[in-house]
Amino acid sequence: MPLVRIDTLGAGRDRLEALGRAVHDALQETLDIPADDCFQILTDHDGTTGTLRYGGYLGVDRDEGIAYITITMRAGRSPDRKRALYRRIAELAHARAGTEPRNVFVTVTENASVDWSLGHGQAQYAPGPGPVVA
Amino acid sequence: MPLVRIDTLGAGRDRLEALGRAVHDALQETLDIPADDCFQILTDHDGTTGTLRYGGYLGVDRDEGIAYITITMRAGRSPDRKRALYRRIAELAHARAGTEPRNVFVTVTENASVDWSLGHGQAQYAPGPGPVVA
Amino acid sequence: MPLVRIDTLGAGRDRLEALGRAVHDALQETLDIPADDCFQILTDHDGTTGTLRYGGYLGVDRDEGIAYITITMRAGRSPDRKRALYRRIAELAHARAGTEPRNVFVTVTENASVDWSLGHGQAQYAPGPGPVVA
């Protein structure tokens, strides 16, 4: 279920995909997301038709290696698990993609079970009356 | 009001636009969205600077024809209407764009009336005190 | 903290970046966002691989100059401040980027303090137990 968007600036395809794997592995390890529950939209901006802006807010020395990671998922994860998720994303982004922890920016938006249709026009998490496909 | 983002992978312009029409028609039919209340950001990724990742979660056999459809709209629609929306999007995406129902992935994020400004710097759904433009 | 996405159609780099500055200045002026709390993903679509659709809903005469501005931020701003934000974005988008107020479309999505990690794998707004980096 989590739908992940990652936006980078001139990262190149390999690093972008490595970031995707890092985030997905962190979701598996900290939130018990299944391995095949992987849905990502990965965009590497060229600095002209698309670009990223960032500041030094909170004293973090970000640079063009910044990665914006936005995660939409169902409400219900505890603050502790979210904190574990952020830590693990930063660790794996560094290890797998060379993205420095200072450049890992994550934000989560939550919704409800009925807000998801993962194929076949069904609301798999809130199927309601009628036939349900496993 | 609904703001719709659609992300595809190598779909081509015609299919991308047909998907946009399918989603908008489904919004009209199931949620009574007006015909001219159409706001969409459509992006077809090339697989290099932008790409999509997907798994087989819930036993759905997705492939490169996957379409991520994310809808932001005001809270208040019932679960039944959301389920009807998903069904109709899948039907129309198939009929209009050739997108197979297994590849139609939808998620909804809700906000409030005051969270929208549809032009002219006004919060048309929650105008507050002062002059209101129809 | 606010994460801002701006999507335009054939605006060109300079106008896109001017829009980014307009939105950030409006956030500073109306919501007291710090100057270096600037996080933006700016995308100018070419009309082929990416495009925007819009209607005349609410009698607003939008055209290809439309700018979709989506802001994710923590919950808690009052309706009055949000209305002030929309007004100021429209004013500054016009003054700085030549975007007409009729073409300025804004929507806000809110989340919680624990939903943000602004670098270093930490949840800076909800650090929980353990060491906290300023």
Coordinates of C-alpha atoms in Angstrom, one line a residue:
Chain A
M1 CA 0.0 0.0 0.0
P2 CA 2.4 2.8 0.8
L3 CA 2.7 4.9 -2.3
V4 CA 6.1 6.5 -2.3
R5 CA 7.3 9.5 -4.4
I6 CA 10.9 10.2 -4.6
D7 CA 12.2 13.4 -6.3
T8 CA 15.9 14.0 -6.9
L9 CA 18.1 16.5 -8.8
G10 CA 20.6 15.1 -11.3
A11 CA 21.0 11.9 -9.4
G12 CA 21.1 9.6 -12.4
R13 CA 19.0 6.5 -12.9
D14 CA 21.1 4.1 -10.8
R15 CA 21.1 6.3 -7.8
L16 CA 17.4 7.0 -8.1
E17 CA 16.6 3.4 -8.3
A18 CA 18.9 2.6 -5.3
L19 CA 17.0 5.2 -3.3
G20 CA 13.8 3.5 -4.2
R21 CA 15.2 0.2 -3.0
A22 CA 16.4 1.8 0.2
V23 CA 13.1 3.3 1.1
H24 CA 11.3 0.0 0.3
D25 CA 13.6 -2.0 2.4
A26 CA 13.2 0.5 5.3
L27 CA 9.4 0.2 5.0
Q28 CA 9.7 -3.6 5.2
E29 CA 12.1 -3.6 8.2
T30 CA 10.4 -1.0 10.3
L31 CA 6.7 -1.1 9.4
D32 CA 6.4 -4.8 8.3
I33 CA 5.4 -3.8 4.8
P34 CA 5.4 -7.0 2.6
A35 CA 8.2 -7.2 0.0
D36 CA 5.8 -7.1 -2.9
D37 CA 3.8 -4.2 -1.5
C38 CA 6.0 -1.9 -3.5
F39 CA 4.6 1.1 -5.3
Q40 CA 6.8 4.0 -6.2
I41 CA 7.0 7.0 -8.5
L42 CA 10.6 8.0 -9.0
T43 CA 11.5 11.3 -10.7
D44 CA 15.0 12.7 -11.3
H45 CA 14.8 16.4 -12.2
D46 CA 17.2 17.9 -14.7
G47 CA 17.4 21.4 -13.1
T48 CA 15.7 23.1 -16.0
T49 CA 12.3 21.6 -16.7
G50 CA 12.1 20.4 -13.2
T51 CA 14.1 21.4 -10.2
L52 CA 14.3 21.2 -6.4
R53 CA 14.8 24.0 -3.9
Y54 CA 16.0 23.6 -0.4
G55 CA 17.2 25.7 2.5
G56 CA 19.4 25.1 5.5
Y57 CA 16.5 25.1 7.9
L58 CA 17.2 23.6 11.4
G59 CA 20.9 23.9 10.7
V60 CA 21.0 21.0 8.3
D61 CA 23.6 21.6 5.5
R62 CA 21.6 20.2 2.5
D63 CA 22.9 20.4 -1.1
E64 CA 21.9 19.3 -4.6
G65 CA 22.0 15.7 -3.4
I66 CA 18.7 16.3 -1.6
A67 CA 16.1 13.6 -1.9
Y68 CA 12.4 14.4 -1.3
I69 CA 10.6 11.2 -0.2
T70 CA 6.9 11.5 0.3
I71 CA 5.0 8.5 1.6
T72 CA 1.2 8.1 1.5
M73 CA -0.1 5.3 3.8
R74 CA -2.9 4.3 6.0
A75 CA -3.1 5.9 9.4
G76 CA -2.2 3.9 12.4
R77 CA 1.6 3.6 12.7
S78 CA 2.9 4.7 16.1
P79 CA 5.3 7.7 16.4
D80 CA 8.0 5.3 17.5
R81 CA 7.7 3.2 14.3
K82 CA 7.7 6.4 12.2
R83 CA 10.9 7.5 13.9
A84 CA 12.4 4.1 13.2
L85 CA 11.4 4.4 9.6
Y86 CA 13.1 7.7 9.2
R87 CA 16.3 6.5 10.8
R88 CA 16.4 3.4 8.6
I89 CA 15.7 5.3 5.4
A90 CA 18.6 7.6 6.1
E91 CA 20.9 4.7 6.9
L92 CA 19.9 2.7 3.8
A93 CA 19.9 5.7 1.5
H94 CA 23.4 6.3 2.5
A95 CA 24.5 2.7 2.2
R96 CA 22.8 1.9 -1.1
A97 CA 22.6 5.2 -2.9
G98 CA 25.4 7.3 -1.4
T99 CA 22.8 9.9 -0.4
E100 CA 24.1 11.6 2.8
P101 CA 21.7 11.5 5.7
R102 CA 21.6 15.3 5.8
N103 CA 20.0 15.2 2.4
V104 CA 17.2 12.8 3.2
F105 CA 13.9 14.6 3.6
V106 CA 10.8 12.5 4.4
T107 CA 7.2 13.4 4.9
V108 CA 4.2 11.1 5.5
T109 CA 0.6 11.7 4.7
E110 CA -2.0 9.4 6.1
N111 CA -5.4 8.3 4.8
A112 CA -8.0 5.6 5.6
S113 CA -8.5 2.0 4.4
V114 CA -11.3 2.9 2.1
D115 CA -8.9 5.4 0.3
W116 CA -7.1 2.6 -1.5
S117 CA -7.8 0.6 -4.7
L118 CA -4.8 -1.5 -5.6
G119 CA -6.2 -2.9 -8.8
H120 CA -9.4 -4.3 -10.4
G121 CA -11.5 -1.4 -9.3
Q122 CA -11.8 -2.8 -5.8
A123 CA -11.2 -1.2 -2.4
Q124 CA -9.2 -4.1 -1.1
Y125 CA -8.8 -2.9 2.4
A126 CA -12.5 -1.9 2.8
P127 CA -14.4 -4.0 0.3
G128 CA -17.8 -3.5 1.7
P129 CA -20.7 -5.8 0.8
G130 CA -20.4 -7.9 -2.3
P131 CA -17.8 -10.3 -3.6
V132 CA -14.3 -9.8 -2.4
V133 CA -11.2 -10.9 -4.3
A134 CA -8.4 -12.0 -2.0
Chain B
M1 CA -12.0 20.6 -6.9
P2 CA -10.5 17.2 -7.0
L3 CA -6.9 17.5 -8.0
V4 CA -5.9 14.4 -9.8
R5 CA -2.3 13.3 -10.5
I6 CA -1.8 10.4 -13.0
D7 CA 1.6 8.8 -13.5
T8 CA 2.2 6.3 -16.2
L9 CA 5.3 4.6 -17.7
G10 CA 5.7 4.8 -21.5
A11 CA 2.0 5.2 -22.1
G12 CA 2.3 7.8 -24.8
R13 CA 0.4 11.0 -24.9
D14 CA -2.9 9.7 -26.3
R15 CA -3.3 7.0 -23.7
L16 CA -2.3 9.4 -20.9
E17 CA -4.9 11.9 -21.9
A18 CA -7.5 9.1 -22.3
L19 CA -6.7 8.1 -18.8
G20 CA -7.3 11.6 -17.6
R21 CA -10.7 11.6 -19.4
A22 CA -11.6 8.3 -17.9
V23 CA -10.9 9.5 -14.3
H24 CA -12.8 12.7 -14.8
D25 CA -15.8 10.9 -16.2
A26 CA -15.8 8.5 -13.3
L27 CA -15.6 11.4 -10.9
Q28 CA -18.6 13.0 -12.6
E29 CA -20.6 9.8 -12.7
T30 CA -20.0 8.6 -9.1
L31 CA -19.3 11.7 -7.0
D32 CA -21.3 14.3 -9.0
I33 CA -18.3 16.3 -9.8
P34 CA -19.2 19.0 -12.3
A35 CA -17.9 18.6 -15.8
D36 CA -15.8 21.8 -15.7
D37 CA -14.4 20.9 -12.2
C38 CA -11.5 19.2 -13.9
F39 CA -7.9 19.7 -12.6
Q40 CA -5.3 17.2 -13.5
I41 CA -1.5 16.8 -13.6
L42 CA -0.6 14.0 -16.1
T43 CA 2.9 12.6 -16.3
D44 CA 4.2 9.9 -18.5
H45 CA 7.6 8.7 -17.3
D46 CA 10.3 7.5 -19.7
G47 CA 11.8 4.8 -17.6
T48 CA 15.1 6.7 -17.2
T49 CA 14.7 10.2 -15.7
G50 CA 11.4 9.0 -14.3
T51 CA 10.1 5.6 -13.6
L52 CA 7.5 3.6 -11.7
R53 CA 8.0 0.6 -9.5
Y54 CA 5.3 -1.9 -8.6
G55 CA 5.0 -5.3 -7.0
G56 CA 2.5 -8.2 -7.2
Y57 CA 1.0 -7.4 -3.8
L58 CA -2.5 -8.9 -3.1
G59 CA -1.9 -11.3 -6.0
V60 CA -2.6 -8.7 -8.6
D61 CA -0.5 -9.2 -11.7
R62 CA 0.6 -5.7 -12.5
D63 CA 3.0 -4.7 -15.3
E64 CA 4.5 -1.7 -17.0
G65 CA 1.0 -0.6 -18.0
I66 CA 0.4 0.4 -14.4
A67 CA -1.3 3.8 -13.8
Y68 CA -1.0 5.6 -10.5
I69 CA -4.0 7.8 -9.9
T70 CA -3.8 10.0 -6.8
I71 CA -6.8 12.1 -6.0
T72 CA -6.9 15.0 -3.5
M73 CA -10.4 16.1 -2.5
R74 CA -12.5 17.4 0.4
A75 CA -13.5 14.9 3.0
G76 CA -17.1 13.7 3.1
R77 CA -17.7 11.1 0.4
S78 CA -19.0 7.8 1.8
P79 CA -17.2 4.6 1.5
D80 CA -19.8 3.3 -0.9
R81 CA -19.3 6.2 -3.2
K82 CA -15.5 5.8 -3.1
R83 CA -15.9 2.1 -4.0
A84 CA -18.2 3.1 -6.9
L85 CA -15.5 5.6 -8.0
Y86 CA -12.8 2.9 -8.1
R87 CA -15.0 0.5 -10.0
R88 CA -15.9 3.1 -12.6
I89 CA -12.3 4.4 -13.0
A90 CA -11.2 0.8 -13.7
E91 CA -14.0 0.3 -16.2
L92 CA -13.4 3.6 -18.0
A93 CA -9.6 3.3 -18.0
H94 CA -10.0 0.0 -19.7
A95 CA -12.6 1.2 -22.2
R96 CA -11.0 4.5 -23.1
A97 CA -7.3 4.0 -22.6
G98 CA -6.8 0.2 -22.9
T99 CA -5.4 0.2 -19.3
E100 CA -6.2 -3.2 -17.8
P101 CA -8.1 -3.1 -14.5
R102 CA -5.3 -5.0 -12.8
N103 CA -3.0 -2.0 -13.5
V104 CA -5.3 0.7 -12.1
F105 CA -4.0 1.9 -8.8
V106 CA -5.9 4.7 -7.0
T107 CA -5.4 6.4 -3.7
V108 CA -7.4 9.3 -2.2
T109 CA -6.2 12.0 0.2
E110 CA -8.8 14.2 1.9
N111 CA -8.6 17.7 3.2
A112 CA -11.0 20.5 4.3
S113 CA -13.0 23.2 2.5
V114 CA -10.6 25.9 3.6
D115 CA -7.7 24.0 2.0
W116 CA -8.7 25.0 -1.5
S117 CA -8.1 28.2 -3.5
L118 CA -9.3 27.7 -7.1
G119 CA -8.1 31.0 -8.5
H120 CA -8.0 34.7 -7.7
G121 CA -6.4 34.1 -4.3
Q122 CA -9.8 33.2 -2.7
A123 CA -10.8 30.2 -0.6
Q124 CA -14.0 29.6 -2.6
Y125 CA -15.3 26.9 -0.4
A126 CA -14.7 28.7 2.9
P127 CA -14.6 32.4 1.9
G128 CA -14.9 33.8 5.4
P129 CA -15.9 37.4 6.0
G130 CA -15.6 39.9 3.3
P131 CA -16.5 40.0 -0.4
V132 CA -17.2 36.7 -2.1
V133 CA -16.9 36.2 -5.8
A134 CA -19.4 33.6 -7.1
Chain C
M1 CA 8.7 22.3 6.8
P2 CA 6.1 23.0 4.2
L3 CA 6.8 20.9 1.2
V4 CA 5.6 22.7 -1.9
R5 CA 5.0 21.2 -5.3
I6 CA 4.4 23.5 -8.3
D7 CA 3.4 22.2 -11.7
T8 CA 3.2 24.5 -14.7
L9 CA 2.8 24.0 -18.4
G10 CA 5.4 25.5 -20.7
A11 CA 6.2 28.3 -18.2
G12 CA 9.9 28.2 -18.8
R13 CA 12.6 28.0 -16.1
D14 CA 12.6 31.6 -15.0
R15 CA 8.9 31.8 -14.5
L16 CA 8.8 28.5 -12.7
E17 CA 11.5 29.6 -10.3
A18 CA 9.8 33.0 -9.8
L19 CA 6.7 31.2 -8.9
G20 CA 8.7 29.2 -6.3
R21 CA 10.0 32.4 -4.8
A22 CA 6.5 33.9 -4.8
V23 CA 5.0 31.0 -2.9
H24 CA 7.9 30.9 -0.4
D25 CA 7.6 34.7 0.3
A26 CA 3.9 34.3 0.8
L27 CA 4.5 31.5 3.3
Q28 CA 7.0 33.7 5.2
E29 CA 4.7 36.7 5.2
T30 CA 1.4 35.0 6.2
L31 CA 2.4 31.9 8.2
D32 CA 5.7 33.0 9.6
I33 CA 7.7 30.3 7.9
P34 CA 11.4 30.9 8.3
A35 CA 13.3 32.1 5.3
D36 CA 15.5 28.9 5.1
D37 CA 12.5 26.6 5.7
C38 CA 12.2 26.3 1.9
F39 CA 11.5 22.9 0.3
Q40 CA 10.1 22.8 -3.2
I41 CA 9.6 20.5 -6.1
L42 CA 9.1 22.5 -9.3
T43 CA 8.0 20.9 -12.5
D44 CA 7.3 22.5 -15.9
H45 CA 5.4 20.2 -18.2
D46 CA 6.0 20.2 -21.9
G47 CA 2.5 19.3 -23.0
T48 CA 3.5 15.9 -24.3
T49 CA 5.2 13.7 -21.7
G50 CA 3.5 15.7 -19.1
T51 CA 0.5 18.0 -19.3
L52 CA -2.0 19.8 -17.2
R53 CA -5.8 19.8 -17.6
Y54 CA -8.1 22.5 -16.2
G55 CA -11.7 23.5 -16.5
G56 CA -13.6 26.8 -16.0
Y57 CA -15.2 25.6 -12.8
L58 CA -16.7 28.4 -10.6
G59 CA -16.6 30.7 -13.5
V60 CA -12.8 31.3 -13.4
D61 CA -11.3 31.7 -16.9
R62 CA -8.2 29.6 -16.6
D63 CA -5.8 29.0 -19.4
E64 CA -2.4 27.4 -20.1
G65 CA -0.8 29.7 -17.7
I66 CA -2.3 27.7 -14.9
A67 CA -0.1 26.9 -11.9
Y68 CA -0.9 24.1 -9.6
I69 CA 0.5 24.7 -6.1
T70 CA 0.2 21.9 -3.6
I71 CA 1.4 22.5 -0.1
T72 CA 1.9 19.8 2.6
M73 CA 2.3 21.2 6.1
R74 CA 1.6 20.4 9.7
A75 CA -2.0 21.0 10.8
G76 CA -2.8 24.0 13.0
R77 CA -3.0 27.1 10.8
S78 CA -6.3 28.9 11.2
P79 CA -8.7 29.4 8.3
D80 CA -7.9 33.2 8.4
R81 CA -4.2 32.6 7.9
K82 CA -4.8 30.1 5.1
R83 CA -7.0 32.7 3.3
A84 CA -4.3 35.3 3.8
L85 CA -1.8 32.8 2.3
Y86 CA -3.9 32.3 -0.8
R87 CA -4.3 36.0 -1.3
R88 CA -0.7 36.7 -1.0
I89 CA 0.4 33.8 -3.2
A90 CA -1.9 35.2 -5.9
E91 CA -0.5 38.7 -5.5
L92 CA 3.1 37.6 -5.5
A93 CA 2.7 35.1 -8.4
H94 CA 1.3 37.9 -10.4
A95 CA 4.0 40.4 -9.4
R96 CA 7.0 38.1 -9.7
A97 CA 6.1 35.6 -12.3
G98 CA 3.4 37.3 -14.4
T99 CA 1.0 34.5 -13.5
E100 CA -2.5 35.9 -13.5
P101 CA -4.5 35.4 -10.3
R102 CA -7.2 33.5 -12.2
N103 CA -4.5 30.8 -12.9
V104 CA -3.3 30.3 -9.4
F105 CA -4.7 27.1 -8.0
V106 CA -3.6 26.1 -4.5
T107 CA -4.5 23.2 -2.3
V108 CA -3.2 22.3 1.2
T109 CA -2.8 18.9 2.8
E110 CA -2.1 18.7 6.5
N111 CA -0.3 16.1 8.6
A112 CA 1.3 15.9 12.1
S113 CA 4.6 16.8 13.7
V114 CA 5.8 13.2 13.7
D115 CA 5.2 13.0 10.0
W116 CA 8.3 15.0 9.1
S117 CA 12.0 14.1 9.0
L118 CA 14.0 17.0 7.7
G119 CA 17.4 15.3 7.5
H120 CA 19.7 12.9 9.4
G121 CA 16.9 10.4 9.9
Q122 CA 15.4 12.3 12.7
A123 CA 11.8 13.4 13.4
Q124 CA 12.8 16.9 14.3
Y125 CA 9.4 18.1 15.3
A126 CA 8.6 15.0 17.4
P127 CA 12.0 13.6 18.4
G128 CA 10.7 11.3 21.2
P129 CA 13.1 9.9 23.8
G130 CA 16.8 9.9 23.1
P131 CA 19.3 12.5 21.9
V132 CA 17.9 15.4 20.0
V133 CA 19.9 17.4 17.5
A134 CA 18.9 21.1 17.5

